[in-house]
Amino acid sequence: MKMTFRILFLLFTLLFAGCDKEKFPDEFNLQGPWIEKNDAAFRVEIEFRSSNRAFLKRAPETGTDTLLYRLDKADELLLFQPEEFPDGARTTHKMTYNRKEEELTISGLLPSVGGTPSSTVFIRK
């Protein structure tokens, strides 16, 4: 009887852990093109590729920035200018991934309004 309760507890624990929708993405989940989730005429685009390369298009008139990235800690994305990678100047962004909705949220990627850090939600392109 005691063993049955342990097995049931283990199964419920695994089920509960598997239902976590908000989590930090791994390299596999992150790679590929992403586009901002909104209805604006221009939407920000970011593409993560292998070898820690990221291509960011923030505005139509600025072109595409080539950056290097590193996933750090449990919820941080570090972006570097190529010549600064891996130990130089960088920007740090909180990041989450919603597996169910396939949405990637990056905080502080775009300029903030009123001192509150911006949060940009991306979907797969």
XYZ file of N, CA and C in Angstrom, residues 7-120:
342
model
N 4.311 5.566 -5.735
C 4.226 5.564 -7.202
C 3.250 6.625 -7.678
N 2.086 6.727 -7.048
C 1.109 7.755 -7.426
C 1.675 9.151 -7.205
N 2.369 9.358 -6.095
C 2.977 10.652 -5.819
C 4.003 10.993 -6.899
N 4.815 10.041 -7.282
C 5.818 10.251 -8.321
C 5.161 10.583 -9.660
N 4.103 9.885 -10.016
C 3.387 10.161 -11.267
C 2.778 11.558 -11.270
N 2.152 11.961 -10.166
C 1.575 13.306 -10.087
C 2.661 14.381 -10.137
N 3.790 14.111 -9.511
C 4.901 15.057 -9.552
C 5.407 15.230 -10.976
N 5.577 14.132 -11.689
C 6.027 14.206 -13.088
C 5.008 14.915 -13.969
N 3.745 14.640 -13.750
C 2.682 15.295 -14.514
C 2.667 16.792 -14.252
N 2.779 17.177 -12.999
C 2.784 18.591 -12.635
C 3.990 19.303 -13.239
N 5.157 18.687 -13.171
C 6.367 19.296 -13.731
C 6.274 19.416 -15.243
N 5.610 18.479 -15.901
C 5.472 18.510 -17.351
C 4.484 19.547 -17.843
N 3.649 20.082 -16.978
C 2.633 21.053 -17.366
C 3.125 22.490 -17.288
N 4.367 22.712 -16.944
C 4.914 24.052 -16.827
C 4.971 24.698 -18.209
N 4.177 25.763 -18.422
C 4.113 26.411 -19.732
C 5.180 27.483 -19.895
N 5.496 28.197 -18.835
C 6.472 29.267 -18.899
C 7.813 28.721 -18.446
N 8.767 28.683 -19.338
C 10.078 28.221 -18.944
C 11.129 28.856 -19.825
N 12.347 28.674 -19.437
C 13.462 29.216 -20.181
C 13.725 28.313 -21.377
N 13.837 28.867 -22.574
C 14.043 28.018 -23.751
C 15.461 27.466 -23.797
N 15.597 26.331 -24.457
C 16.939 25.834 -24.708
C 17.315 26.219 -26.140
N 18.522 25.904 -26.529
C 19.005 26.276 -27.870
C 18.092 25.741 -28.967
N 17.588 24.539 -28.791
C 16.736 23.917 -29.804
C 15.416 24.679 -29.959
N 14.778 25.060 -28.857
C 13.513 25.793 -28.918
C 13.688 27.186 -29.488
N 14.829 27.766 -29.266
C 15.066 29.155 -29.618
C 15.395 29.354 -31.097
N 16.103 28.433 -31.710
C 16.604 28.647 -33.065
C 15.486 28.805 -34.084
N 15.748 29.719 -35.020
C 14.808 29.999 -36.090
C 14.342 31.446 -36.046
N 13.527 31.834 -37.023
C 13.045 33.218 -37.088
C 11.821 33.437 -36.199
N 11.768 34.606 -35.556
C 10.660 35.022 -34.704
C 10.224 36.412 -35.132
N 8.935 36.678 -35.021
C 8.399 37.991 -35.370
C 7.508 38.475 -34.232
N 7.521 39.779 -34.021
C 6.747 40.374 -32.927
C 5.260 40.067 -33.097
N 4.619 39.749 -31.998
C 3.190 39.400 -32.016
C 2.366 40.664 -31.769
N 2.022 41.347 -32.834
C 1.101 42.491 -32.777
C 0.604 42.780 -34.190
N -0.248 43.773 -34.318
C -0.838 44.090 -35.623
C -0.266 45.362 -36.239
N 0.899 45.798 -35.805
C 1.508 47.021 -36.320
C 1.951 46.824 -37.770
N 2.135 47.928 -38.461
C 2.582 47.869 -39.850
C 3.977 47.254 -39.937
N 4.845 47.608 -38.998
C 6.175 46.990 -38.937
C 6.292 46.237 -37.618
N 6.787 45.012 -37.695
C 6.980 44.207 -36.494
C 8.452 43.832 -36.366
N 8.951 43.919 -35.161
C 10.345 43.575 -34.883
C 10.556 42.092 -35.191
N 11.720 41.786 -35.763
C 12.060 40.402 -36.077
C 13.395 40.055 -35.439
N 13.505 38.826 -34.968
C 14.774 38.324 -34.454
C 14.918 36.879 -34.916
N 16.120 36.543 -35.345
C 16.381 35.174 -35.787
C 17.604 34.655 -35.051
N 17.423 33.532 -34.370
C 18.518 32.877 -33.664
C 19.025 31.735 -34.528
N 20.334 31.687 -34.728
C 20.950 30.627 -35.525
C 21.994 29.906 -34.691
N 22.509 28.826 -35.254
C 23.563 28.090 -34.558
C 24.802 28.974 -34.439
N 25.773 28.519 -33.696
C 27.007 29.267 -33.435
C 26.738 30.572 -32.706
N 25.650 30.620 -31.954
C 25.301 31.768 -31.111
C 25.120 33.069 -31.892
N 24.633 33.003 -33.105
C 24.370 34.198 -33.913
C 22.900 34.568 -33.837
N 22.652 35.878 -33.751
C 21.283 36.396 -33.752
C 21.243 37.592 -34.702
N 20.144 37.702 -35.434
C 19.935 38.816 -36.357
C 18.675 39.548 -35.908
N 18.818 40.836 -35.589
C 17.729 41.625 -35.018
C 17.385 42.796 -35.921
N 16.125 42.869 -36.318
C 15.644 43.986 -37.127
C 14.622 44.742 -36.285
N 15.033 45.925 -35.755
C 14.190 46.715 -34.847
C 13.307 47.719 -35.569
N 13.771 48.233 -36.713
C 13.011 49.234 -37.459
C 13.375 49.108 -38.936
N 12.444 49.454 -39.829
C 12.730 49.292 -41.267
C 13.895 50.154 -41.746
N 14.085 51.309 -41.140
C 15.131 52.211 -41.613
C 16.512 51.893 -41.047
N 16.621 51.024 -40.046
C 17.918 50.754 -39.429
C 18.612 49.513 -39.968
N 17.938 48.690 -40.699
C 18.561 47.474 -41.194
C 18.588 46.393 -40.128
N 19.410 45.390 -40.352
C 19.476 44.250 -39.444
C 20.800 44.257 -38.698
N 20.730 44.149 -37.357
C 21.928 44.060 -36.522
C 22.349 42.600 -36.405
N 23.639 42.356 -36.552
C 24.186 41.021 -36.328
C 24.767 41.008 -34.923
N 24.272 40.091 -34.090
C 24.691 39.995 -32.699
C 25.096 38.559 -32.387
N 25.783 38.389 -31.306
C 26.047 37.074 -30.759
C 25.282 36.982 -29.451
N 24.815 35.791 -29.096
C 24.025 35.645 -27.881
C 24.514 34.482 -27.046
N 24.130 34.527 -25.783
C 24.398 33.425 -24.865
C 23.213 33.334 -23.910
N 22.731 32.121 -23.688
C 21.686 31.884 -22.708
C 22.380 31.727 -21.367
N 21.921 32.510 -20.382
C 22.608 32.534 -19.106
C 21.619 32.368 -17.963
N 22.079 31.770 -16.899
C 21.266 31.547 -15.703
C 19.974 30.843 -16.080
N 18.910 31.130 -15.346
C 17.644 30.441 -15.605
C 16.719 31.244 -16.492
N 16.959 32.518 -16.673
C 16.003 33.322 -17.445
C 16.643 34.523 -18.125
N 17.922 34.433 -18.474
C 18.597 35.580 -19.062
C 19.151 35.293 -20.452
N 18.962 36.263 -21.314
C 19.546 36.262 -22.647
C 20.583 37.373 -22.662
N 21.812 37.054 -23.018
C 22.870 38.049 -23.135
C 23.130 38.293 -24.614
N 23.106 39.562 -25.021
C 23.374 39.939 -26.409
C 24.667 40.740 -26.468
N 25.530 40.399 -27.418
C 26.846 41.009 -27.570
C 27.017 41.533 -28.987
N 27.802 42.589 -29.125
C 28.322 42.936 -30.436
C 29.364 41.859 -30.749
N 29.501 41.426 -31.992
C 30.410 40.308 -32.301
C 31.825 40.475 -31.751
N 32.365 41.674 -31.801
C 33.747 41.872 -31.341
C 33.876 41.821 -29.817
N 32.759 41.875 -29.087
C 32.777 41.860 -27.628
C 32.553 40.463 -27.039
N 32.148 39.503 -27.850
C 31.781 38.163 -27.363
C 33.016 37.386 -26.932
N 33.045 36.641 -25.885
C 31.982 36.349 -24.929
C 32.105 37.108 -23.610
N 33.176 37.892 -23.428
C 33.387 38.499 -22.114
C 33.300 40.023 -22.099
N 32.893 40.621 -23.198
C 32.873 42.077 -23.268
C 31.531 42.681 -22.888
N 31.308 43.904 -23.378
C 30.070 44.623 -23.108
C 28.888 43.854 -23.685
N 27.793 43.870 -22.955
C 26.609 43.119 -23.373
C 25.368 43.757 -22.785
N 24.227 43.377 -23.343
C 22.950 43.749 -22.744
C 22.318 42.474 -22.200
N 21.626 42.605 -21.083
C 21.014 41.457 -20.420
C 19.504 41.605 -20.479
N 18.815 40.547 -20.889
C 17.363 40.579 -21.062
C 16.733 39.364 -20.393
N 15.665 39.596 -19.631
C 14.906 38.484 -19.065
C 14.119 37.850 -20.215
N 14.062 36.526 -20.230
C 13.404 35.837 -21.336
C 12.634 34.625 -20.820
N 11.423 34.426 -21.372
C 10.635 33.231 -21.065
C 10.094 32.661 -22.367
N 9.764 31.383 -22.309
C 9.227 30.687 -23.479
C 7.970 29.947 -23.060
N 6.860 30.222 -23.755
C 5.608 29.525 -23.501
C 5.497 28.421 -24.537
N 5.743 27.209 -24.105
C 5.766 26.062 -25.014
C 4.403 25.832 -25.660
N 3.339 25.962 -24.895
C 1.996 25.694 -25.409
C 1.612 26.678 -26.518
N 1.860 27.951 -26.295
C 1.515 28.986 -27.278
C 2.632 29.235 -28.288
N 3.802 28.659 -28.059
C 5.006 28.917 -28.849
C 5.275 30.409 -28.947
N 5.338 31.050 -27.767
C 5.632 32.472 -27.675
C 6.909 32.678 -26.875
N 7.722 33.582 -27.375
C 8.977 33.941 -26.737
C 8.840 35.384 -26.263
N 9.063 35.646 -24.983
C 8.962 36.998 -24.433
C 10.341 37.448 -23.990
N 10.773 38.601 -24.515
C 12.080 39.168 -24.168
C 11.841 40.557 -23.596
N 12.311 40.784 -22.383
C 12.160 42.084 -21.725
C 13.364 42.969 -22.012
N 13.097 44.267 -22.197
C 14.156 45.244 -22.373
C 14.839 45.227 -23.721
N 14.291 44.541 -24.694
C 14.907 44.478 -26.021
C 14.732 45.799 -26.767
N 13.589 46.432 -26.568
C 13.280 47.707 -27.213
C 13.315 48.821 -26.175
N 13.465 50.070 -26.606
C 13.476 51.179 -25.649
C 12.200 51.191 -24.802
N 12.364 51.559 -23.535
C 11.219 51.567 -22.624
C 10.506 52.914 -22.662
N 9.254 52.883 -22.234
C 8.447 54.086 -22.160
C 8.137 54.344 -20.691
N 8.458 55.541 -20.200
C 8.149 55.889 -18.827
C 8.960 55.145 -17.787
N 10.143 54.640 -18.134
C 10.997 53.972 -17.174
C 10.674 52.511 -16.929
N 9.535 52.029 -17.430
C 9.182 50.618 -17.278
C 9.805 49.832 -18.417
N 10.568 48.779 -18.106
C 11.172 47.998 -19.187
C 10.114 47.429 -20.135
N 10.395 47.511 -21.416
C 9.464 46.970 -22.408
C 9.525 45.455 -22.391
N 8.460 44.849 -22.831
C 8.396 43.398 -22.951
C 7.875 43.106 -24.356
N 8.650 42.384 -25.155
C 8.277 42.086 -26.524
C 7.958 40.607 -26.642
